[in-house]
Every structure is written in structure tokens, then in C-alpha cells.
PDB file of C-alpha atoms in Angstrom:
ATOM      1  CA  GLY A  12      69.815 -33.760-126.120  1.00  0.00           C
ATOM      2  CA  GLU A  13      67.948 -36.068-127.973  1.00  0.00           C
ATOM      3  CA  ASN A  14      69.851 -39.348-129.487  1.00  0.00           C
ATOM      4  CA  VAL A  15      68.999 -41.349-132.391  1.00  0.00           C
ATOM      5  CA  GLU A  16      71.039 -44.749-133.006  1.00  0.00           C
ATOM      6  CA  GLN A  17      69.956 -46.164-136.324  1.00  0.00           C
ATOM      7  CA  HIS A  18      70.980 -49.865-137.398  1.00  0.00           C
ATOM      8  CA  PRO A  19      72.217 -51.545-139.581  1.00  0.00           C
ATOM      9  CA  SER A  20      74.229 -49.079-141.929  1.00  0.00           C
ATOM     10  CA  THR A  21      73.819 -50.933-144.752  1.00  0.00           C
ATOM     11  CA  LEU A  22      71.169 -53.501-145.478  1.00  0.00           C
ATOM     12  CA  SER A  23      71.432 -55.954-149.012  1.00  0.00           C
ATOM     13  CA  VAL A  24      68.075 -57.780-149.348  1.00  0.00           C
ATOM     14  CA  GLN A  25      67.007 -60.060-152.492  1.00  0.00           C
ATOM     15  CA  GLU A  26      63.942 -58.388-154.488  1.00  0.00           C
ATOM     16  CA  GLY A  27      60.688 -59.377-153.000  1.00  0.00           C
ATOM     17  CA  ASP A  28      62.093 -59.971-149.842  1.00  0.00           C
ATOM     18  CA  SER A  29      61.313 -58.005-146.519  1.00  0.00           C
ATOM     19  CA  ALA A  30      63.833 -55.473-144.963  1.00  0.00           C
ATOM     20  CA  VAL A  31      63.599 -54.062-141.505  1.00  0.00           C
ATOM     21  CA  ILE A  32      65.370 -51.020-139.939  1.00  0.00           C
ATOM     22  CA  LYS A  33      65.389 -50.551-136.255  1.00  0.00           C
ATOM     23  CA  CYS A  34      66.011 -47.048-134.347  1.00  0.00           C
ATOM     24  CA  THR A  35      66.324 -46.289-130.813  1.00  0.00           C
ATOM     25  CA  TYR A  36      65.904 -42.775-128.968  1.00  0.00           C
ATOM     26  CA  SER A  37      67.312 -41.552-125.465  1.00  0.00           C
ATOM     27  CA  ASP A  38      64.598 -38.975-124.519  1.00  0.00           C
ATOM     28  CA  SER A  39      61.422 -40.123-123.308  1.00  0.00           C
ATOM     29  CA  ALA A  40      59.559 -36.980-124.031  1.00  0.00           C
ATOM     30  CA  SER A  41      60.074 -37.371-128.174  1.00  0.00           C
ATOM     31  CA  ASN A  42      56.714 -38.247-128.945  1.00  0.00           C
ATOM     32  CA  TYR A  43      56.826 -38.096-133.256  1.00  0.00           C
ATOM     33  CA  PHE A  44      58.720 -40.393-135.114  1.00  0.00           C
ATOM     34  CA  PRO A  45      58.987 -39.886-138.986  1.00  0.00           C
ATOM     35  CA  TRP A  46      60.978 -42.001-141.833  1.00  0.00           C
ATOM     36  CA  TYR A  47      62.517 -40.201-144.697  1.00  0.00           C
ATOM     37  CA  LYS A  48      63.947 -41.471-147.971  1.00  0.00           C
ATOM     38  CA  GLN A  49      66.767 -39.933-149.874  1.00  0.00           C
ATOM     39  CA  GLU A  50      67.440 -40.909-153.407  1.00  0.00           C
ATOM     40  CA  LEU A  51      71.049 -40.763-154.797  1.00  0.00           C
ATOM     41  CA  GLY A  52      71.073 -37.059-155.474  1.00  0.00           C
ATOM     42  CA  LYS A  53      67.653 -36.335-154.147  1.00  0.00           C
ATOM     43  CA  ARG A  54      66.306 -34.460-150.960  1.00  0.00           C
ATOM     44  CA  PRO A  55      64.597 -36.275-148.275  1.00  0.00           C
ATOM     45  CA  GLN A  56      61.305 -37.092-148.329  1.00  0.00           C
ATOM     46  CA  LEU A  57      58.793 -38.384-145.823  1.00  0.00           C
ATOM     47  CA  ILE A  58      57.824 -41.551-146.807  1.00  0.00           C
ATOM     48  CA  ILE A  59      55.962 -42.506-143.424  1.00  0.00           C
ATOM     49  CA  ASP A  60      55.381 -41.417-139.769  1.00  0.00           C
ATOM     50  CA  ILE A  61      54.318 -41.981-136.338  1.00  0.00           C
ATOM     51  CA  ARG A  62      52.924 -40.909-133.256  1.00  0.00           C
ATOM     52  CA  SER A  63      53.377 -41.502-129.732  1.00  0.00           C
ATOM     53  CA  ASN A  64      50.193 -42.864-129.143  1.00  0.00           C
ATOM     54  CA  VAL A  65      49.981 -45.140-131.589  1.00  0.00           C
ATOM     55  CA  GLY A  66      51.989 -48.560-131.353  1.00  0.00           C
ATOM     56  CA  GLU A  67      51.722 -49.432-135.093  1.00  0.00           C
ATOM     57  CA  LYS A  68      51.340 -47.566-138.763  1.00  0.00           C
ATOM     58  CA  LYS A  69      50.606 -49.536-142.015  1.00  0.00           C
ATOM     59  CA  ASP A  70      50.828 -47.664-145.580  1.00  0.00           C
ATOM     60  CA  GLN A  71      50.607 -50.589-148.146  1.00  0.00           C
ATOM     61  CA  ARG A  72      54.174 -52.255-148.150  1.00  0.00           C
ATOM     62  CA  ILE A  73      55.652 -49.684-145.449  1.00  0.00           C
ATOM     63  CA  ALA A  74      54.763 -50.211-141.752  1.00  0.00           C
ATOM     64  CA  VAL A  75      56.479 -48.548-138.603  1.00  0.00           C
ATOM     65  CA  THR A  76      55.968 -50.146-135.261  1.00  0.00           C
ATOM     66  CA  LEU A  77      56.626 -48.183-131.649  1.00  0.00           C
ATOM     67  CA  ASN A  78      58.006 -49.112-128.556  1.00  0.00           C
ATOM     68  CA  LYS A  79      57.380 -46.249-126.202  1.00  0.00           C
ATOM     69  CA  THR A  80      58.463 -48.318-123.408  1.00  0.00           C
ATOM     70  CA  ALA A  81      61.426 -49.993-124.688  1.00  0.00           C
ATOM     71  CA  LYS A  82      62.249 -46.481-126.669  1.00  0.00           C
ATOM     72  CA  HIS A  83      62.679 -48.025-130.236  1.00  0.00           C
ATOM     73  CA  PHE A  84      61.150 -48.077-133.331  1.00  0.00           C
ATOM     74  CA  SER A  85      61.293 -50.004-136.647  1.00  0.00           C
ATOM     75  CA  LEU A  86      60.598 -49.514-140.158  1.00  0.00           C
ATOM     76  CA  HIS A  87      58.997 -52.253-142.311  1.00  0.00           C
ATOM     77  CA  ILE A  88      59.293 -52.779-146.168  1.00  0.00           C
ATOM     78  CA  THR A  89      57.385 -55.957-147.847  1.00  0.00           C
ATOM     79  CA  GLU A  90      58.006 -57.242-151.471  1.00  0.00           C
ATOM     80  CA  THR A  91      61.030 -54.860-152.097  1.00  0.00           C
ATOM     81  CA  GLN A  92      61.501 -53.220-155.045  1.00  0.00           C
ATOM     82  CA  PRO A  93      64.272 -52.062-157.220  1.00  0.00           C
ATOM     83  CA  GLU A  94      62.659 -48.446-156.329  1.00  0.00           C
ATOM     84  CA  ASP A  95      63.041 -49.210-152.779  1.00  0.00           C
ATOM     85  CA  SER A  96      66.910 -48.361-153.449  1.00  0.00           C
ATOM     86  CA  ALA A  97      67.945 -45.379-151.339  1.00  0.00           C
ATOM     87  CA  VAL A  98      69.130 -44.185-147.816  1.00  0.00           C
ATOM     88  CA  TYR A  99      66.708 -44.295-145.337  1.00  0.00           C
ATOM     89  CA  PHE A 100      66.539 -41.980-141.994  1.00  0.00           C
ATOM     90  CA  CYS A 101      64.957 -41.935-139.191  1.00  0.00           C
ATOM     91  CA  ALA A 102      64.144 -39.434-136.893  1.00  0.00           C
ATOM     92  CA  ALA A 103      62.778 -38.228-133.322  1.00  0.00           C
ATOM     93  CA  GLU A 104      61.006 -35.023-131.923  1.00  0.00           C
ATOM     94  CA  SER A 105      59.602 -33.691-128.335  1.00  0.00           C
ATOM     95  CA  GLY A 106      57.784 -31.170-129.771  1.00  0.00           C
ATOM     96  CA  GLY A 107      55.033 -32.691-131.346  1.00  0.00           C
ATOM     97  CA  GLY A 108      56.599 -32.485-134.948  1.00  0.00           C
ATOM     98  CA  ALA A 109      57.243 -28.458-134.879  1.00  0.00           C
ATOM     99  CA  ASP A 110      60.636 -28.625-133.474  1.00  0.00           C
ATOM    100  CA  GLY A 111      63.832 -29.857-135.343  1.00  0.00           C
ATOM    101  CA  LEU A 112      64.137 -33.529-136.188  1.00  0.00           C
ATOM    102  CA  THR A 113      67.164 -35.561-134.676  1.00  0.00           C
ATOM    103  CA  PHE A 114      67.976 -37.802-137.082  1.00  0.00           C
ATOM    104  CA  GLY A 115      69.377 -41.194-137.092  1.00  0.00           C
ATOM    105  CA  LYS A 116      72.684 -41.670-139.120  1.00  0.00           C
ATOM    106  CA  GLY A 117      71.035 -43.841-141.956  1.00  0.00           C
ATOM    107  CA  THR A 118      70.777 -46.937-143.483  1.00  0.00           C
ATOM    108  CA  HIS A 119      71.389 -47.423-147.192  1.00  0.00           C
ATOM    109  CA  LEU A 120      69.180 -50.525-148.541  1.00  0.00           C
ATOM    110  CA  ILE A 121      70.185 -51.896-151.773  1.00  0.00           C
ATOM    111  CA  ILE A 122      68.000 -54.565-153.389  1.00  0.00           C
ATOM    112  CA  GLN A 123      69.476 -57.189-155.312  1.00  0.00           C
ATOM    113  CA  PRO A 124      67.693 -58.403-158.402  1.00  0.00           C
TER     114      PRO A 124
ATOM    115  CA  ASP B  20      52.594 -28.316-154.742  1.00  0.00           C
ATOM    116  CA  VAL B  21      55.176 -27.319-152.369  1.00  0.00           C
ATOM    117  CA  LYS B  22      58.283 -25.365-153.419  1.00  0.00           C
ATOM    118  CA  VAL B  23      61.468 -24.874-150.922  1.00  0.00           C
ATOM    119  CA  THR B  24      64.140 -23.196-152.918  1.00  0.00           C
ATOM    120  CA  GLN B  25      67.845 -22.757-152.028  1.00  0.00           C
ATOM    121  CA  SER B  26      69.877 -20.191-153.788  1.00  0.00           C
ATOM    122  CA  SER B  27      72.279 -22.206-154.994  1.00  0.00           C
ATOM    123  CA  ARG B  28      73.205 -25.944-155.657  1.00  0.00           C
ATOM    124  CA  TYR B  29      76.857 -25.578-155.486  1.00  0.00           C
ATOM    125  CA  LEU B  30      79.177 -22.804-153.317  1.00  0.00           C
ATOM    126  CA  VAL B  31      82.889 -22.807-153.380  1.00  0.00           C
ATOM    127  CA  LYS B  32      84.533 -19.874-150.985  1.00  0.00           C
ATOM    128  CA  ARG B  33      87.711 -19.522-149.105  1.00  0.00           C
ATOM    129  CA  THR B  34      88.696 -19.738-145.421  1.00  0.00           C
ATOM    130  CA  GLY B  35      87.611 -17.045-143.700  1.00  0.00           C
ATOM    131  CA  GLU B  36      85.104 -15.420-146.096  1.00  0.00           C
ATOM    132  CA  LYS B  37      81.320 -14.562-144.958  1.00  0.00           C
ATOM    133  CA  VAL B  38      78.872 -16.713-146.601  1.00  0.00           C
ATOM    134  CA  PHE B  39      75.338 -16.495-146.923  1.00  0.00           C
ATOM    135  CA  LEU B  40      72.907 -19.392-148.091  1.00  0.00           C
ATOM    136  CA  GLU B  41      69.376 -18.431-148.453  1.00  0.00           C
ATOM    137  CA  CYS B  42      66.168 -20.316-148.669  1.00  0.00           C
ATOM    138  CA  VAL B  43      62.622 -19.120-149.943  1.00  0.00           C
ATOM    139  CA  GLN B  44      59.764 -21.502-149.632  1.00  0.00           C
ATOM    140  CA  ASP B  45      56.096 -20.548-151.098  1.00  0.00           C
ATOM    141  CA  MET B  46      53.196 -22.033-148.800  1.00  0.00           C
ATOM    142  CA  ASP B  47      53.214 -19.364-146.280  1.00  0.00           C
ATOM    143  CA  HIS B  48      54.710 -22.399-143.819  1.00  0.00           C
ATOM    144  CA  GLU B  49      55.894 -21.182-140.189  1.00  0.00           C
ATOM    145  CA  ASN B  50      58.721 -23.200-139.351  1.00  0.00           C
ATOM    146  CA  MET B  51      61.729 -22.915-141.040  1.00  0.00           C
ATOM    147  CA  PHE B  52      65.232 -25.242-140.561  1.00  0.00           C
ATOM    148  CA  TRP B  53      68.810 -25.550-141.907  1.00  0.00           C
ATOM    149  CA  TYR B  54      70.786 -29.230-141.401  1.00  0.00           C
ATOM    150  CA  ARG B  55      73.862 -30.049-142.718  1.00  0.00           C
ATOM    151  CA  GLN B  56      74.094 -33.860-143.897  1.00  0.00           C
ATOM    152  CA  ASP B  57      77.243 -35.333-144.446  1.00  0.00           C
ATOM    153  CA  PRO B  58      78.193 -38.589-145.188  1.00  0.00           C
ATOM    154  CA  GLY B  59      77.909 -41.183-142.054  1.00  0.00           C
ATOM    155  CA  LEU B  60      76.525 -38.585-139.714  1.00  0.00           C
ATOM    156  CA  GLY B  61      73.177 -37.920-141.055  1.00  0.00           C
ATOM    157  CA  LEU B  62      71.317 -34.994-141.304  1.00  0.00           C
ATOM    158  CA  ARG B  63      71.934 -32.468-138.105  1.00  0.00           C
ATOM    159  CA  LEU B  64      69.985 -29.776-136.949  1.00  0.00           C
ATOM    160  CA  ILE B  65      71.555 -26.296-137.134  1.00  0.00           C
ATOM    161  CA  TYR B  66      69.080 -23.669-136.205  1.00  0.00           C
ATOM    162  CA  PHE B  67      65.207 -23.420-136.652  1.00  0.00           C
ATOM    163  CA  SER B  68      62.882 -20.655-136.981  1.00  0.00           C
ATOM    164  CA  TYR B  69      58.923 -20.581-135.240  1.00  0.00           C
ATOM    165  CA  ASP B  70      58.301 -17.107-137.047  1.00  0.00           C
ATOM    166  CA  VAL B  71      59.571 -13.803-138.117  1.00  0.00           C
ATOM    167  CA  LYS B  72      62.856 -12.697-136.116  1.00  0.00           C
ATOM    168  CA  MET B  73      62.706 -15.637-133.705  1.00  0.00           C
ATOM    169  CA  LYS B  74      65.240 -18.176-133.806  1.00  0.00           C
ATOM    170  CA  GLU B  75      66.421 -21.613-131.875  1.00  0.00           C
ATOM    171  CA  LYS B  76      69.116 -22.869-131.405  1.00  0.00           C
ATOM    172  CA  GLY B  77      69.866 -27.044-133.043  1.00  0.00           C
ATOM    173  CA  ASP B  78      72.309 -29.381-132.385  1.00  0.00           C
ATOM    174  CA  ILE B  79      75.206 -27.534-133.616  1.00  0.00           C
ATOM    175  CA  PRO B  80      74.761 -24.250-133.826  1.00  0.00           C
ATOM    176  CA  GLU B  81      78.912 -23.004-133.419  1.00  0.00           C
ATOM    177  CA  GLY B  82      79.768 -21.174-136.130  1.00  0.00           C
ATOM    178  CA  TYR B  83      76.929 -20.137-137.533  1.00  0.00           C
ATOM    179  CA  SER B  84      73.775 -17.410-137.047  1.00  0.00           C
ATOM    180  CA  VAL B  85      70.605 -17.207-139.132  1.00  0.00           C
ATOM    181  CA  SER B  86      68.338 -14.388-139.661  1.00  0.00           C
ATOM    182  CA  ARG B  87      64.353 -14.515-140.607  1.00  0.00           C
ATOM    183  CA  GLU B  88      63.457 -11.345-141.808  1.00  0.00           C
ATOM    184  CA  LYS B  89      60.435 -12.393-144.139  1.00  0.00           C
ATOM    185  CA  LYS B  90      58.310 -15.431-143.050  1.00  0.00           C
ATOM    186  CA  GLU B  91      59.215 -16.817-146.340  1.00  0.00           C
ATOM    187  CA  ARG B  92      63.051 -16.521-146.308  1.00  0.00           C
ATOM    188  CA  PHE B  93      65.403 -18.082-143.983  1.00  0.00           C
ATOM    189  CA  SER B  94      69.343 -17.174-144.223  1.00  0.00           C
ATOM    190  CA  LEU B  95      72.141 -19.380-142.727  1.00  0.00           C
ATOM    191  CA  ILE B  96      75.325 -17.667-142.258  1.00  0.00           C
ATOM    192  CA  LEU B  97      78.844 -18.252-141.812  1.00  0.00           C
ATOM    193  CA  GLU B  98      80.438 -15.392-140.554  1.00  0.00           C
ATOM    194  CA  SER B  99      84.105 -16.633-141.168  1.00  0.00           C
ATOM    195  CA  ALA B 100      83.628 -20.191-143.219  1.00  0.00           C
ATOM    196  CA  SER B 101      86.319 -22.910-142.218  1.00  0.00           C
ATOM    197  CA  THR B 102      87.355 -26.058-144.076  1.00  0.00           C
ATOM    198  CA  ASN B 103      85.213 -28.048-141.619  1.00  0.00           C
ATOM    199  CA  GLN B 104      82.014 -26.597-142.642  1.00  0.00           C
ATOM    200  CA  THR B 105      82.725 -28.322-146.265  1.00  0.00           C
ATOM    201  CA  SER B 106      79.077 -29.815-146.319  1.00  0.00           C
ATOM    202  CA  MET B 107      75.676 -30.205-147.834  1.00  0.00           C
ATOM    203  CA  TYR B 108      73.303 -27.663-146.235  1.00  0.00           C
ATOM    204  CA  LEU B 109      69.120 -28.683-146.246  1.00  0.00           C
ATOM    205  CA  CYS B 110      66.623 -26.217-145.492  1.00  0.00           C
ATOM    206  CA  ALA B 111      63.597 -27.404-144.621  1.00  0.00           C
ATOM    207  CA  SER B 112      60.040 -26.030-143.897  1.00  0.00           C
ATOM    208  CA  ILE B 113      56.285 -27.502-142.364  1.00  0.00           C
ATOM    209  CA  PRO B 114      53.190 -26.260-142.118  1.00  0.00           C
ATOM    210  CA  GLY B 115      52.990 -26.393-138.757  1.00  0.00           C
ATOM    211  CA  THR B 116      49.737 -26.839-137.980  1.00  0.00           C
ATOM    212  CA  VAL B 117      47.948 -29.538-140.184  1.00  0.00           C
ATOM    213  CA  SER B 118      50.938 -31.754-141.179  1.00  0.00           C
ATOM    214  CA  TYR B 119      54.506 -31.755-139.459  1.00  0.00           C
ATOM    215  CA  GLU B 120      55.985 -32.872-142.774  1.00  0.00           C
ATOM    216  CA  GLN B 121      59.454 -31.665-143.501  1.00  0.00           C
ATOM    217  CA  TYR B 122      60.140 -30.444-146.886  1.00  0.00           C
ATOM    218  CA  PHE B 123      63.081 -29.797-148.080  1.00  0.00           C
ATOM    219  CA  GLY B 124      65.075 -28.274-150.530  1.00  0.00           C
ATOM    220  CA  PRO B 125      67.712 -29.423-152.744  1.00  0.00           C
ATOM    221  CA  GLY B 126      70.426 -28.794-151.107  1.00  0.00           C
ATOM    222  CA  THR B 127      73.473 -26.580-151.330  1.00  0.00           C
ATOM    223  CA  ARG B 128      77.084 -28.508-151.671  1.00  0.00           C
ATOM    224  CA  LEU B 129      79.471 -26.102-150.198  1.00  0.00           C
ATOM    225  CA  THR B 130      83.233 -26.473-150.053  1.00  0.00           C
ATOM    226  CA  VAL B 131      85.628 -24.090-148.278  1.00  0.00           C
ATOM    227  CA  THR B 132      89.010 -24.229-149.796  1.00  0.00           C
TER     228      THR B 132
END
């Protein structure tokens, strides 16, 4: 089955700096890669996703890049703000999004004022 | 606005008890999922369902079963609860056609003593 590795487990950055979280996956058939944000005590929420026919996708301060050859994808957050503090999970899925996701173990992002 | 609800936020059960966790979504979603979330392990897929009376094993189905008698309701069953099933359980659903965003419920914190 699919295996998703996520790094780092904890990331501390100064407010206004950029943050990058990286994930690798094992199943070359995977074609859907979402990122979820989970604030303390709340449910995970989708922040951005990318499909295998696209190399990069941006949404305001958030971007995701995908390298299918190397089987890795990354989340980039620019101009970080205190409300970006949360746990971020990457995931991969081979059914185009209809099957269950395989998640990474999460990255705790801390924004230092 | 999509709403996914779970029957309990907190539950305490004894070893060996049969436990039912219920999830209801109100948006006529086809696909529903059960995950468990543990610190340092991320979210792991237990079971999912494409349709009424359909079920598929996820990555960690051992010790669990599921039931989907109605489209809006997906139940997770612990046949004989054990202490290693103490965890946060999250239900999710997706439309399956227009969007593949997983909408999560608030979670059930289950403690087995």
C-alpha cells in the first residue's frame, strides 16, 4: 500500500518568513495530493490540493509543488502569520480522490512573533 | 454548508465492551470514511464506504467493523474494545463527483479502560 513520509515534524519560523513542508510517497499510481490544516482541538480542513497532471498550484500565500518523477510534493507558505500556527498534514491517494487518504504524520508549524 | 456530526465527543468504555461510534452527514455524500488519529502517527484509515451496504478495508481494519444501512449514516463498531483502541476517531465524507475535499466530523475521543 501507499506510504507517505512527512518532514519536518516540527517547524518554527519567524512571523513574516516562509515555511516549507515536504512529503514523499511510495505508490506511483497516486494521483491526488491534498494538504490539511488542523488547529488545536478542531477538525482537519483542506487548504489546497493538487492532481498529478499539474506541477504547481497557488492560492494566495499558499502553494503546492509536485514532482511525480521523484515522488515528492511540498507545501509553501509565504509571509507567515500567527493564524498559520497549526498541524499540517499531507496526504496521497490513488483513486483520484474517491478512496481513503494515506496521511503523513503531520508537521507542527509554530509562528514566532 | 456541509455538516458532519458524530454521536459523542467523549466516550469511556471498559475492555471487552462492544462500542458503536456513529457518523451522520447531511449533504447526500456518496463516500464516507473512518480514521483514527494518534499523536505522532497522523490519521490512519480504518474503513470506507462507497455506497449503502458497501464497505472497503483501509490500512488498519483489524479489531473494527462498519455498517452503512442508510446513505447518510456510517457506523464504526469495536466488537470487543481493547486499551490499544484508545484514540481520537474522525469520520469524513466527500461528494465524490464535483469535489474530493474530505469534510471531517468533530471527532470522538474514546478511552478504553
